[in-house]
mmCIF file of C-alpha atoms and ligand atoms in Angstrom:
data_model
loop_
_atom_site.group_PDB
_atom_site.id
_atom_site.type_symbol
_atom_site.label_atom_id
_atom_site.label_comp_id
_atom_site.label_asym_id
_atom_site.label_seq_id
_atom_site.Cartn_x
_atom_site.Cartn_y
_atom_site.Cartn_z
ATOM 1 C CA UNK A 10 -1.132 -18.923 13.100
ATOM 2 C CA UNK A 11 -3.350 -15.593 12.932
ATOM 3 C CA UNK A 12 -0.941 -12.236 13.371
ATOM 4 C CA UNK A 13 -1.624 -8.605 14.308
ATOM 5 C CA UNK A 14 0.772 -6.269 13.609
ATOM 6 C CA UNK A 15 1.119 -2.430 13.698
ATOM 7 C CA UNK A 16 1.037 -0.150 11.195
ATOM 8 C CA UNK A 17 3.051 3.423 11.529
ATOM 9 C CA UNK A 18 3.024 6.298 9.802
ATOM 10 C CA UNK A 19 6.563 7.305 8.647
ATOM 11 C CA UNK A 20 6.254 10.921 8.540
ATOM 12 C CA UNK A 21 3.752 14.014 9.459
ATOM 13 C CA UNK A 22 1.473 13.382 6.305
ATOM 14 C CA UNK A 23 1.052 9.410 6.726
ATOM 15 C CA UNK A 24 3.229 9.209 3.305
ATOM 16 C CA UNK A 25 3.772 5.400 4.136
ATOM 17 C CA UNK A 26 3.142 2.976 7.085
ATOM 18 C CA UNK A 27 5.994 1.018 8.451
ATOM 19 C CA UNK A 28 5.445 -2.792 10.242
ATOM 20 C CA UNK A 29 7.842 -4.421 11.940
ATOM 21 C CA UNK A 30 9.029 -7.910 10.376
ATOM 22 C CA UNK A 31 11.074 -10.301 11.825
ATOM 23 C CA UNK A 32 13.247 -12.501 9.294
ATOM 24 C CA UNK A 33 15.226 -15.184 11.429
ATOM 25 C CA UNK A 34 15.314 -12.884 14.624
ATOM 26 C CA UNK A 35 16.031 -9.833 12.534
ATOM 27 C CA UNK A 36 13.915 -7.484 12.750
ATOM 28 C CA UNK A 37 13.101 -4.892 9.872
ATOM 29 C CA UNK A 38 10.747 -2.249 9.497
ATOM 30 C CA UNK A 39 9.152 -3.019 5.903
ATOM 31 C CA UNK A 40 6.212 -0.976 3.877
ATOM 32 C CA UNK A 41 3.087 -3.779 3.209
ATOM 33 C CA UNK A 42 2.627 -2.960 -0.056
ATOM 34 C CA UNK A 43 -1.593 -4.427 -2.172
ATOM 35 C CA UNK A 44 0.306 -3.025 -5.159
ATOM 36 C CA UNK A 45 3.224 -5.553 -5.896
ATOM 37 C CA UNK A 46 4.559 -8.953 -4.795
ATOM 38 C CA UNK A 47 7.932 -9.247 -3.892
ATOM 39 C CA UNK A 48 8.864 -9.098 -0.253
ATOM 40 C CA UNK A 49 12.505 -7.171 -0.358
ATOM 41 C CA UNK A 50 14.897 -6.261 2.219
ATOM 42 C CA UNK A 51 18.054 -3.674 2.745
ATOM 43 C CA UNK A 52 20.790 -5.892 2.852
ATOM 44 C CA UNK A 53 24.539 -6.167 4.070
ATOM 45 C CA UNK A 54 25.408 -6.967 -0.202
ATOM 46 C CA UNK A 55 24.242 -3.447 -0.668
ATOM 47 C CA UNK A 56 27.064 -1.267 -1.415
ATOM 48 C CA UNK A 57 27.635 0.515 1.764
ATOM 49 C CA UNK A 58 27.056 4.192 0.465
ATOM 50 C CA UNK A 59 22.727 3.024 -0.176
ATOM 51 C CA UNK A 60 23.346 1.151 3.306
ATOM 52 C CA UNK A 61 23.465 4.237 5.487
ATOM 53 C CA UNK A 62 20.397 4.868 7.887
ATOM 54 C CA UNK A 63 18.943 1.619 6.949
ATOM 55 C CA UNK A 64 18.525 -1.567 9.486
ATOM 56 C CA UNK A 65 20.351 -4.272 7.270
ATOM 57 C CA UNK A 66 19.154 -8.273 6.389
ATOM 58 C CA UNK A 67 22.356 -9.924 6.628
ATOM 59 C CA UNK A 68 21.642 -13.451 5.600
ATOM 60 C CA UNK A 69 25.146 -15.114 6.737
ATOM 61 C CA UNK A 70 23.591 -14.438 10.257
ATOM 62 C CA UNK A 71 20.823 -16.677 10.043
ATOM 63 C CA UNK A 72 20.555 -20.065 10.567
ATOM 64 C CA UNK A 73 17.396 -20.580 8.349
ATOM 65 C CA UNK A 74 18.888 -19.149 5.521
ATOM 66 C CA UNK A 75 18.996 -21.066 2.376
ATOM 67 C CA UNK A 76 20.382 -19.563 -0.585
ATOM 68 C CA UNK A 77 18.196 -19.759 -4.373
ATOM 69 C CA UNK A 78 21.203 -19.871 -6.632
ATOM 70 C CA UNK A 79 20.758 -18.373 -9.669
ATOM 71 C CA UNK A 80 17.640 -16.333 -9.074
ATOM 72 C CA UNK A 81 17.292 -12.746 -9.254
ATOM 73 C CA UNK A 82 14.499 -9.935 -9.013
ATOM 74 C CA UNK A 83 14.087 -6.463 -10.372
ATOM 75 C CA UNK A 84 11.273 -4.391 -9.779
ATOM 76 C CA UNK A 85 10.247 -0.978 -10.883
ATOM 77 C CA UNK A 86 7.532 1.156 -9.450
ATOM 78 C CA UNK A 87 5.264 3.696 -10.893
ATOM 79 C CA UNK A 88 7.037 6.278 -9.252
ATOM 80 C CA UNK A 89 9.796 5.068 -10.862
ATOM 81 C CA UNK A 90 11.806 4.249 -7.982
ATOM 82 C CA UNK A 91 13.293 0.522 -7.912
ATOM 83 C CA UNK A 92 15.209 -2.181 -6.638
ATOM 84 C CA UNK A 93 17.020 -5.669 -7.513
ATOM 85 C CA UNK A 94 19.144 -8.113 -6.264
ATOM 86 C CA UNK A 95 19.271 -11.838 -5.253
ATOM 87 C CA UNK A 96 16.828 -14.816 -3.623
ATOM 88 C CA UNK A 97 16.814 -17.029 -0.805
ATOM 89 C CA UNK A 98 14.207 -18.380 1.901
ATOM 90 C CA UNK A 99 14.039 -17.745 5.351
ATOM 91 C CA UNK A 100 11.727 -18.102 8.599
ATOM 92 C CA UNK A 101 9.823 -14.835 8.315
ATOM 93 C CA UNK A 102 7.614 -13.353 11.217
ATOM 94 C CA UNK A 103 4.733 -10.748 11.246
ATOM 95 C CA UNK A 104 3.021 -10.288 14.340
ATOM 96 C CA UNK A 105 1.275 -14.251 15.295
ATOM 97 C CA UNK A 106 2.042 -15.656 12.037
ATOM 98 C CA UNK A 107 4.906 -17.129 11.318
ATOM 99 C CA UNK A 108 6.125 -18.716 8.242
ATOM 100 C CA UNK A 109 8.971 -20.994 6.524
ATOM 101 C CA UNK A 110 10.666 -21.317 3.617
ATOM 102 C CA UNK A 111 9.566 -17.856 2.290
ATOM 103 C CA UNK A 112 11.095 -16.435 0.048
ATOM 104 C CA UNK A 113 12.824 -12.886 0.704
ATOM 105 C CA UNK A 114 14.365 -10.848 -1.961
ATOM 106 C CA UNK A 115 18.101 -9.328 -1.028
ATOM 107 C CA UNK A 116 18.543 -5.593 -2.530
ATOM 108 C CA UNK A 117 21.944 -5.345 -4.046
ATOM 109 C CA UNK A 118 21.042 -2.058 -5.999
ATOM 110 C CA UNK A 119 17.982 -0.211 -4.747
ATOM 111 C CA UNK A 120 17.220 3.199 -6.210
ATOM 112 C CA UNK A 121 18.269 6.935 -4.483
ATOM 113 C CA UNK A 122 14.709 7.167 -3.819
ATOM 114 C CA UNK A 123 15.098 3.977 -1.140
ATOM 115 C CA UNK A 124 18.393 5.480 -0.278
ATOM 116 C CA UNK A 125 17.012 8.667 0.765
ATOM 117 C CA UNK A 126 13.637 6.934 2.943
ATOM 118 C CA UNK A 127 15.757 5.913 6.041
ATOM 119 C CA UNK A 128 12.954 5.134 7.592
ATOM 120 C CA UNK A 129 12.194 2.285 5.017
ATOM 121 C CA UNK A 130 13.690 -1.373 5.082
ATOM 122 C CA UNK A 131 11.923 -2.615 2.175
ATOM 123 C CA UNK A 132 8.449 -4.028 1.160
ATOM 124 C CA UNK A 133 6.269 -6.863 1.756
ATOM 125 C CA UNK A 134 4.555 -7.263 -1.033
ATOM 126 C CA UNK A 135 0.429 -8.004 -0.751
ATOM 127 C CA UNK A 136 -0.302 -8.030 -4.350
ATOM 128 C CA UNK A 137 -1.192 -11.655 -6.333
ATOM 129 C CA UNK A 138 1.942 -13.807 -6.605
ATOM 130 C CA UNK A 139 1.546 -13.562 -10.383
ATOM 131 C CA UNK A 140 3.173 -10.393 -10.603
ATOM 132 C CA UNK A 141 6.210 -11.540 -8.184
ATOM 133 C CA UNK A 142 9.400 -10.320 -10.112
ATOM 134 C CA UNK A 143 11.412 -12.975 -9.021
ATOM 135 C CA UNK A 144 13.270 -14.776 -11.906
ATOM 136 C CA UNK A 145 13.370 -18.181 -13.456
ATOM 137 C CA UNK A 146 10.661 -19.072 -11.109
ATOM 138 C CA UNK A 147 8.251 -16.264 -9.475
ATOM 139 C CA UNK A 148 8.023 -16.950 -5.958
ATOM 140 C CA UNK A 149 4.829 -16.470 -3.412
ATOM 141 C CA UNK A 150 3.709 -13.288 -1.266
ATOM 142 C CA UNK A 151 3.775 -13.749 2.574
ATOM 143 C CA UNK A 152 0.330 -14.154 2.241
ATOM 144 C CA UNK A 153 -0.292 -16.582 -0.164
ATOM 145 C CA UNK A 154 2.917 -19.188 2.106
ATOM 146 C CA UNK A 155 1.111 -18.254 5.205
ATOM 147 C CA UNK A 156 -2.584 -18.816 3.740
ATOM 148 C CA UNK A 157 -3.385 -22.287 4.103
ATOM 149 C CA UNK A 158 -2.216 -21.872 7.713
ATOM 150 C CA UNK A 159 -4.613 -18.691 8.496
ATOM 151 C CA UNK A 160 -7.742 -19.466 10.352
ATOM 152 C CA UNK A 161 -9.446 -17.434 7.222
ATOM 153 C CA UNK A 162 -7.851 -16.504 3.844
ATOM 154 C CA UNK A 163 -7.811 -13.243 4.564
ATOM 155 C CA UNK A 164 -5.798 -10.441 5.443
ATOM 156 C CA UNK A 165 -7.157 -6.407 6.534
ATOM 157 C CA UNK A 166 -5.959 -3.471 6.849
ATOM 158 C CA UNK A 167 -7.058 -0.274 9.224
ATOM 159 C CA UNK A 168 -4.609 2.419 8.671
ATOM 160 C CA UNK A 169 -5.395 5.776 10.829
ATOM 161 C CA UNK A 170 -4.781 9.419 9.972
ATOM 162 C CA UNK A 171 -1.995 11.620 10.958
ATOM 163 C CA UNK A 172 0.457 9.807 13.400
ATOM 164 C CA UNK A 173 -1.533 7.058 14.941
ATOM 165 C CA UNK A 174 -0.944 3.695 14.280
ATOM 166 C CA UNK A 175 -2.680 1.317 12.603
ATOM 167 C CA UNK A 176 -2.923 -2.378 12.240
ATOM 168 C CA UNK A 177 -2.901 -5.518 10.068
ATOM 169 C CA UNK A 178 -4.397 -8.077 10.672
ATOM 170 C CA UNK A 179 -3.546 -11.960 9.070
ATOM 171 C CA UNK A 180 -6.563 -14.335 8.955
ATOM 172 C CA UNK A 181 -9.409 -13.105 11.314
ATOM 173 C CA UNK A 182 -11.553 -10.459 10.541
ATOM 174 C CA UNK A 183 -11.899 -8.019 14.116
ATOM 175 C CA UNK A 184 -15.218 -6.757 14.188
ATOM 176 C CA UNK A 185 -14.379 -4.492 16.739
ATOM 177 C CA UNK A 186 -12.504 -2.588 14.272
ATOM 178 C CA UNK A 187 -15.532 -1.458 12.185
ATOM 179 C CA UNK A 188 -19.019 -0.350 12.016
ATOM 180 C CA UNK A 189 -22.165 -1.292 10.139
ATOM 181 C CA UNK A 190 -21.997 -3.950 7.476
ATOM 182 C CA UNK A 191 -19.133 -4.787 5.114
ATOM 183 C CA UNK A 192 -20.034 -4.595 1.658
ATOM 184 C CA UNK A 193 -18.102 -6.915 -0.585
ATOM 185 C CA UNK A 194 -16.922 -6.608 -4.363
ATOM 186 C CA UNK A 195 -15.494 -9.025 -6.829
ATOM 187 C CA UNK A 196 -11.503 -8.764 -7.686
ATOM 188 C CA UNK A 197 -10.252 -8.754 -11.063
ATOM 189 C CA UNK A 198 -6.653 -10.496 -10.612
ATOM 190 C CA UNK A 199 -5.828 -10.554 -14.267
ATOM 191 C CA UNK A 200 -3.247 -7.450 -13.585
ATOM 192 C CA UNK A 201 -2.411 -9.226 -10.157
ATOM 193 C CA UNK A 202 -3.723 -6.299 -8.373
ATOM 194 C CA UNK A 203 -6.588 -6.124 -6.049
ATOM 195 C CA UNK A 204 -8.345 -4.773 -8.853
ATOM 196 C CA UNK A 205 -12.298 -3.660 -8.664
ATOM 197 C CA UNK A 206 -14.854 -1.498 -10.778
ATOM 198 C CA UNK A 207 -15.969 1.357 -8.731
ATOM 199 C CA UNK A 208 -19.456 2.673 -9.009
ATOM 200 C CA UNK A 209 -18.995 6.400 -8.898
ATOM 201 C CA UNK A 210 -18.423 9.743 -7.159
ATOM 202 C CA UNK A 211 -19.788 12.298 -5.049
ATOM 203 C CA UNK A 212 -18.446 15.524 -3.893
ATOM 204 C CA UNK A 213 -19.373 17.064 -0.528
ATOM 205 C CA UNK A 214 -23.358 17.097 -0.329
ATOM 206 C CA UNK A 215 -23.445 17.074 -3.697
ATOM 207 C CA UNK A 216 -25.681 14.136 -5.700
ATOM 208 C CA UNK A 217 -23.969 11.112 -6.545
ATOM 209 C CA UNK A 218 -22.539 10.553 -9.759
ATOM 210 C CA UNK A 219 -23.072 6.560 -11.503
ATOM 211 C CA UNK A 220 -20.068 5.800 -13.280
ATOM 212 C CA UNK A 221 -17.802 2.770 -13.795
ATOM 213 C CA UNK A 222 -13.674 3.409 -12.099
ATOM 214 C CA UNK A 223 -11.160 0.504 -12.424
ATOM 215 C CA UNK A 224 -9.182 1.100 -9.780
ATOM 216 C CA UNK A 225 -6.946 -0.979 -7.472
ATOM 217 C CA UNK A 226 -6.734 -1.546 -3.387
ATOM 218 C CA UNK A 227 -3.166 -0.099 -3.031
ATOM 219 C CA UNK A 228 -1.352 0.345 0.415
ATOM 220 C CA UNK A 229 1.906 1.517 -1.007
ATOM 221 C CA UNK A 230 0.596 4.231 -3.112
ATOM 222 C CA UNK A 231 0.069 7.279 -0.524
ATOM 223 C CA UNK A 232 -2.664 9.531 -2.239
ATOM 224 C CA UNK A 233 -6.289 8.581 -4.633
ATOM 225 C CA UNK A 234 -5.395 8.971 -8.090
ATOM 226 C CA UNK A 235 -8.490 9.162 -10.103
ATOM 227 C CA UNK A 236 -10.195 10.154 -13.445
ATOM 228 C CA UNK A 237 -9.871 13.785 -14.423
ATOM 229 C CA UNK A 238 -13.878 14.163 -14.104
ATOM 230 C CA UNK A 239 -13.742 13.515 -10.458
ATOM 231 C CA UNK A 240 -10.464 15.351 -9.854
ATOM 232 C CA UNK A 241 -12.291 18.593 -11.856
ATOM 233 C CA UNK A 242 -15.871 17.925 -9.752
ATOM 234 C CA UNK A 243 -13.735 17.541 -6.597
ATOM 235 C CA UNK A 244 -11.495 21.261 -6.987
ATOM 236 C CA UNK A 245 -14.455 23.313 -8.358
ATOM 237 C CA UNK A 246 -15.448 23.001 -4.598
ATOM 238 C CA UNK A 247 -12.047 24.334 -3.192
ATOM 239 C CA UNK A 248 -12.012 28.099 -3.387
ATOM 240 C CA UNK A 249 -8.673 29.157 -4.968
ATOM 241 C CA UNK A 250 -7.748 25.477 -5.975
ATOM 242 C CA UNK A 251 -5.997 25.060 -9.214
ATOM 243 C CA UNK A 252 -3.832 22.731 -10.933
ATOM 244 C CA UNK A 253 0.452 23.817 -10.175
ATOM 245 C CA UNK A 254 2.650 21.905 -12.896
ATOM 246 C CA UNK A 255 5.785 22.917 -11.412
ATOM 247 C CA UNK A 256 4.565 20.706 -7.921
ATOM 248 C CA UNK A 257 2.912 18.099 -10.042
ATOM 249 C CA UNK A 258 -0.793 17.828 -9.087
ATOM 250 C CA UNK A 259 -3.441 20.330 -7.608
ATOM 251 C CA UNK A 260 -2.948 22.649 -4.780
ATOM 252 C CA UNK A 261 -5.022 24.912 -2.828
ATOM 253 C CA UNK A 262 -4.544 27.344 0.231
ATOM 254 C CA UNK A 263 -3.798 25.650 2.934
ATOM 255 C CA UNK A 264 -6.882 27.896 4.730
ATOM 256 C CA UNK A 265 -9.646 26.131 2.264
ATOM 257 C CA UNK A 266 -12.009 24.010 3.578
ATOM 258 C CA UNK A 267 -12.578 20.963 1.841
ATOM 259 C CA UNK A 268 -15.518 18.866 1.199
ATOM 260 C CA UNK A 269 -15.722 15.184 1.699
ATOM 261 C CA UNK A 270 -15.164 12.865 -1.199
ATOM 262 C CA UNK A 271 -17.370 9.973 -1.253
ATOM 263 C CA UNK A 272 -16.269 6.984 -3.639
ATOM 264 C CA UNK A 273 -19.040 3.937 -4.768
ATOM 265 C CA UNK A 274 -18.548 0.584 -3.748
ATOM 266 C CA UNK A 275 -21.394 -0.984 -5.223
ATOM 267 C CA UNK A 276 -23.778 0.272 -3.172
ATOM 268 C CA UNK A 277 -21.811 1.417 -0.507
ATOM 269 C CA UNK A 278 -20.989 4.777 0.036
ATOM 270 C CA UNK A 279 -17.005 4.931 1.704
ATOM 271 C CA UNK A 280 -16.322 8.752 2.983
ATOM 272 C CA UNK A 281 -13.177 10.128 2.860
ATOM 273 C CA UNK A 282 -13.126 13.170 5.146
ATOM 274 C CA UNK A 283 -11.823 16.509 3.586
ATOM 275 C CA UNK A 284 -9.467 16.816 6.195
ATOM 276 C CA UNK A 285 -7.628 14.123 4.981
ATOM 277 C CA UNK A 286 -7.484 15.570 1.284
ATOM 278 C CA UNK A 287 -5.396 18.075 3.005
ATOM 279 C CA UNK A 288 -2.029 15.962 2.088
ATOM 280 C CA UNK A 289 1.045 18.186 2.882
ATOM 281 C CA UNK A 290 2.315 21.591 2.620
ATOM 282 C CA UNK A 291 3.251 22.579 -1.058
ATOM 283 C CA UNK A 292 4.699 25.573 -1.288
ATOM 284 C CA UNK A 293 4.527 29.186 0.534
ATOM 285 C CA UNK A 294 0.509 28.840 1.891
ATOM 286 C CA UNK A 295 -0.302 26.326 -0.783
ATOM 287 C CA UNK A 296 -1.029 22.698 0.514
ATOM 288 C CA UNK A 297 -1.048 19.311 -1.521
ATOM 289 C CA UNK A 298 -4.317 17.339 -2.703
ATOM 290 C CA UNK A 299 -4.716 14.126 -1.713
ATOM 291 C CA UNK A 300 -6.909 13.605 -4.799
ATOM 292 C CA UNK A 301 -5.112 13.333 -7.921
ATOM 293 C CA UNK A 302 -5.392 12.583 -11.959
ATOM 294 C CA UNK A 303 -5.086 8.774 -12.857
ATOM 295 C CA UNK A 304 -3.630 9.855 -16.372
ATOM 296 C CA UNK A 305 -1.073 8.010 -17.355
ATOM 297 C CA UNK A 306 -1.147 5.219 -14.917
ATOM 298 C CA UNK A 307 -3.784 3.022 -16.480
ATOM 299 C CA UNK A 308 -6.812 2.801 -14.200
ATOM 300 C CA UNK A 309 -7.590 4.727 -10.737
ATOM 301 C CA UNK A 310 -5.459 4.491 -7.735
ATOM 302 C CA UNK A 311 -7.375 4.324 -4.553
ATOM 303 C CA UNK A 312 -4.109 4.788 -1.804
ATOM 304 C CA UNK A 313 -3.562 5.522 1.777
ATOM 305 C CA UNK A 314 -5.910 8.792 1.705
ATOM 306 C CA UNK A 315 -8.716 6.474 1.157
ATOM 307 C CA UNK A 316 -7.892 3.553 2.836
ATOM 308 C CA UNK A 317 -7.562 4.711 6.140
ATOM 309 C CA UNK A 318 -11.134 6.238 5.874
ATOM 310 C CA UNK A 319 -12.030 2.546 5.920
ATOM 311 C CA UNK A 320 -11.769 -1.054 7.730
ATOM 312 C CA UNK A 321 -10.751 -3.233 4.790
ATOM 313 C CA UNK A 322 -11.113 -7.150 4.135
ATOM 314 C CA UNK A 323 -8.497 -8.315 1.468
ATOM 315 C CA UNK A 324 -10.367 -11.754 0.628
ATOM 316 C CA UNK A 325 -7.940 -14.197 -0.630
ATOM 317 C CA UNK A 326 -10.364 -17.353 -1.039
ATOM 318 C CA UNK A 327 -10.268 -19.035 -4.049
ATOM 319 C CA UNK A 328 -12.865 -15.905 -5.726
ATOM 320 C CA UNK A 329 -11.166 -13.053 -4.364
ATOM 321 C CA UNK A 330 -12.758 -10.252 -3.351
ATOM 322 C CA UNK A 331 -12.200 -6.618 -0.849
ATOM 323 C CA UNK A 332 -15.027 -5.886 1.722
ATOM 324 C CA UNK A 333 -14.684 -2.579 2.738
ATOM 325 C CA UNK A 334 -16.756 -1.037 6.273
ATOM 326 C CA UNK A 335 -17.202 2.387 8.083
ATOM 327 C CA UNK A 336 -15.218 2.885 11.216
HETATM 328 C C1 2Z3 B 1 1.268 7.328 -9.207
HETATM 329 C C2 2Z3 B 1 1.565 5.862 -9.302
HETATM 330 C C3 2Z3 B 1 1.876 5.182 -7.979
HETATM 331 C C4 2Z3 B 1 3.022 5.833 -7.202
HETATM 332 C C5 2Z3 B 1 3.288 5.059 -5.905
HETATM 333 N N1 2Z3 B 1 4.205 5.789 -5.036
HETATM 334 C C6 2Z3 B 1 3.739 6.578 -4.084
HETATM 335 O O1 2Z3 B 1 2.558 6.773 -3.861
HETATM 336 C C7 2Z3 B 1 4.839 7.212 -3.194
HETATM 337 C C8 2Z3 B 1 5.054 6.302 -1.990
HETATM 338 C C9 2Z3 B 1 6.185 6.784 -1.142
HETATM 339 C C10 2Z3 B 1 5.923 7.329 0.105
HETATM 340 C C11 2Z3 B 1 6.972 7.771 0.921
HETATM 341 C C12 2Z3 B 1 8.294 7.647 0.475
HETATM 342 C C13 2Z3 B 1 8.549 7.102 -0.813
HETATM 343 C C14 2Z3 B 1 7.500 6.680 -1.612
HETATM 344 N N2 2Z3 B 1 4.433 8.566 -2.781
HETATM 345 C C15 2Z3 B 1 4.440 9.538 -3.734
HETATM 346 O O2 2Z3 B 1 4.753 9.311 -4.899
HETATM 347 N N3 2Z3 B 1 4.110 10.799 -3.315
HETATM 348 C C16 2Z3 B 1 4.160 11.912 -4.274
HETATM 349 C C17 2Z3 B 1 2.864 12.661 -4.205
HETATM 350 O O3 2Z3 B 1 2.624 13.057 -2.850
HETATM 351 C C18 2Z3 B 1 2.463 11.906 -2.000
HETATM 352 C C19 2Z3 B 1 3.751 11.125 -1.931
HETATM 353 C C20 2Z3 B 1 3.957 3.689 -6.173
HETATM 354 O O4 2Z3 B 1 4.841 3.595 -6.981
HETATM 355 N N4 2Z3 B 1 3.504 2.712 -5.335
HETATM 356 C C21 2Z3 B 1 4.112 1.387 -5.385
HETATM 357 C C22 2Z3 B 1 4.775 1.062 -4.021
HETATM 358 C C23 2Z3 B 1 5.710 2.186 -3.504
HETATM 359 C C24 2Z3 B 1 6.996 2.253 -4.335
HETATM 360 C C25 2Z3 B 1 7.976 3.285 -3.760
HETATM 361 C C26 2Z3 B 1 8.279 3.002 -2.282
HETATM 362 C C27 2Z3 B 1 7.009 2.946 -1.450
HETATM 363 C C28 2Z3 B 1 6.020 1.937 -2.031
HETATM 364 C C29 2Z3 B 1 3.002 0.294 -5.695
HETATM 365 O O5 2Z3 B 1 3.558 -0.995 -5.555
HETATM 366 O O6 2Z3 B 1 1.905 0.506 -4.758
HETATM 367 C C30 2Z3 B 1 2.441 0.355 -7.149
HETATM 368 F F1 2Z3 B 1 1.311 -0.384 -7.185
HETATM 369 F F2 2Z3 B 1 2.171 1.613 -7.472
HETATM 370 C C31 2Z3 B 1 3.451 -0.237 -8.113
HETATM 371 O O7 2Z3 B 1 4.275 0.480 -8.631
HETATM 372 N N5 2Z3 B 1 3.339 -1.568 -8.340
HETATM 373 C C32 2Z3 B 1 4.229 -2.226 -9.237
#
């Protein structure tokens, strides 16, 4: 029951990647998110002005359908966009692997931010099934129902920069997908993330600098949020880079050249190209980092600007654990 399934960037600065999901024969295109739990669709209960643009879940058109009466989800997300609604299960689809009786969250509120992201049909959520919002009784990720049916418990992702699409993959690990060796490190799932100590930083050719980073795995967050001393290492190399309040994070002409970050996984070195720091246009001839400050959120953020400088193993055997690769 092993699936493959493309990933797609949703706009010009690879902001999110879209898969396509089927749920009963409808097919939705859904943001697989390592950073929460619930899978959650667009739905025909939504009132029809936060319906517009969006390809609708309408559960009286499926078959499989079965109705959880009297459960409920709300999530909230830490860009403070959210959603909540109502629970059922259904036959749900993603690439090869199929699975029933899963359970898939209907929006009946969803925030302007999901309003406004046409492009979005909801999530599928990757995280640990402890953090599953779904109320009185928290219900499993795709992953975990489809696990024990996976040739492997695994799942990995190999995202691409700027407009090409990437894949998924559900319980086989392609090695034609990556170079070298994969270096593995252990998961902390007391947070129900796929959450890992770093080992440190390095900034263009510069020497590399020890130092423990809790950060997490996260598909759904778009940019590397990380502690202020590699954020201040990283601009002191971009001529002209400083930090703009009124956009939120550090900018820099969109002319500068910027060095390559390289993040510690134990003793692996992982890359990230400069080029792919360059996020988005800002404002006038000012572009957007893709390397941010992780104050406020709790631990470091490594998101789609690092992840798709990788090949990446989300281990889900009974010690979890993410393998990351060159590619
Ligand atoms: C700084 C703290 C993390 C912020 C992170 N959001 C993001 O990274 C959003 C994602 C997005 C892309 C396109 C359109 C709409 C939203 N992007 C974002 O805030 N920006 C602003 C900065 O420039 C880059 C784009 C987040 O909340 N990620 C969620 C999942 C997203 C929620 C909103 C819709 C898209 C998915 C998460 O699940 O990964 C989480 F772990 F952060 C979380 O909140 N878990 C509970």
């Amino acid at each position: 029951n092993d699936g493959s399934v493309t990933a797609s960037p949703e706009d010009a600065y690879d902001s999110e990647y879209l898969c396509p999901v089927s749920i009963d024969g409808q097919t939705l295109a859904l943001d697989f998110d390592t950073g929460s739990a619930d899978l959650w669709v667009f739905s025909t209960s939504l009132p029809s002005s936060e319906q517009k643009g969006h390809t609708l879940f309408d559960p009286s058109k499926s078959t499989n359908w079965k109705a959880l009466s009297g459960y409920k989800w709300n999530i909230t997300y830490g860009d403070g966009s959210g959603a909540s609604g109502t629970v059922g299960t259904d036959v749900v689809t993603v690439g090869g692997t199929s699975v029933s009786g899963q359970a898939v969250e209907i929006a009946t509120k969803v925030s302007s931010a999901f309003v406004s992201d046409t492009a979005n049909d909801g999530l599928l959520g990757l995280a640990f099934s402890s953090i599953n919002t779904v109320t009185p009784k928290a219900q499993h990720t795709f992953f975990d129902t489809a696990k024990s049916s996976l040739s492997s418990p695994v799942f990995t992702a190999d995202l691409k920069h700027r407009q090409l699409p990437g894949t998924y993959d559900f319980g086989t690990i392609d090695s034609s997908k990556y170079t070298g060796t994969i270096t593995y490190i252990d998961v902390d799932t007391a947070n129900g993330f796929w959450e890992f100590t770093g080992s440190g930083y390095a900034v263009g050719s510069g020497s590399f600098v020890s130092s423990s980073i809790d950060a997490i795995a996260d598909t759904g967050t778009t940019l590397i949020y990380v502690p202020d001393a590699v954020v201040t290492a990283y601009y002191k190399q971009v001529s002209g880079a400083s930090y703009d309040s009124s956009q939120g994070g550090y900018t820099f002409p969109c002319s500068a050249t910027l060095p390559n970050l390289t993040l510690g996984i134990g003793s692996y070195h992982a890359v990230v190209p400069g080029q792919y720091i360059n996020y988005s246009p800002a404002s006038g001839s000012k572009c957007f980092g893709g390397v941010q400050s992780d104050s406020g959120i709790g631990f470091s953020i490594y998101g789609d600007v690092f992840l798709k400088s990788q090949f990446v193993i989300f281990d889900g055997s009974s010690t979890p654990r993410l393998g990351f690769a060159a590619k």
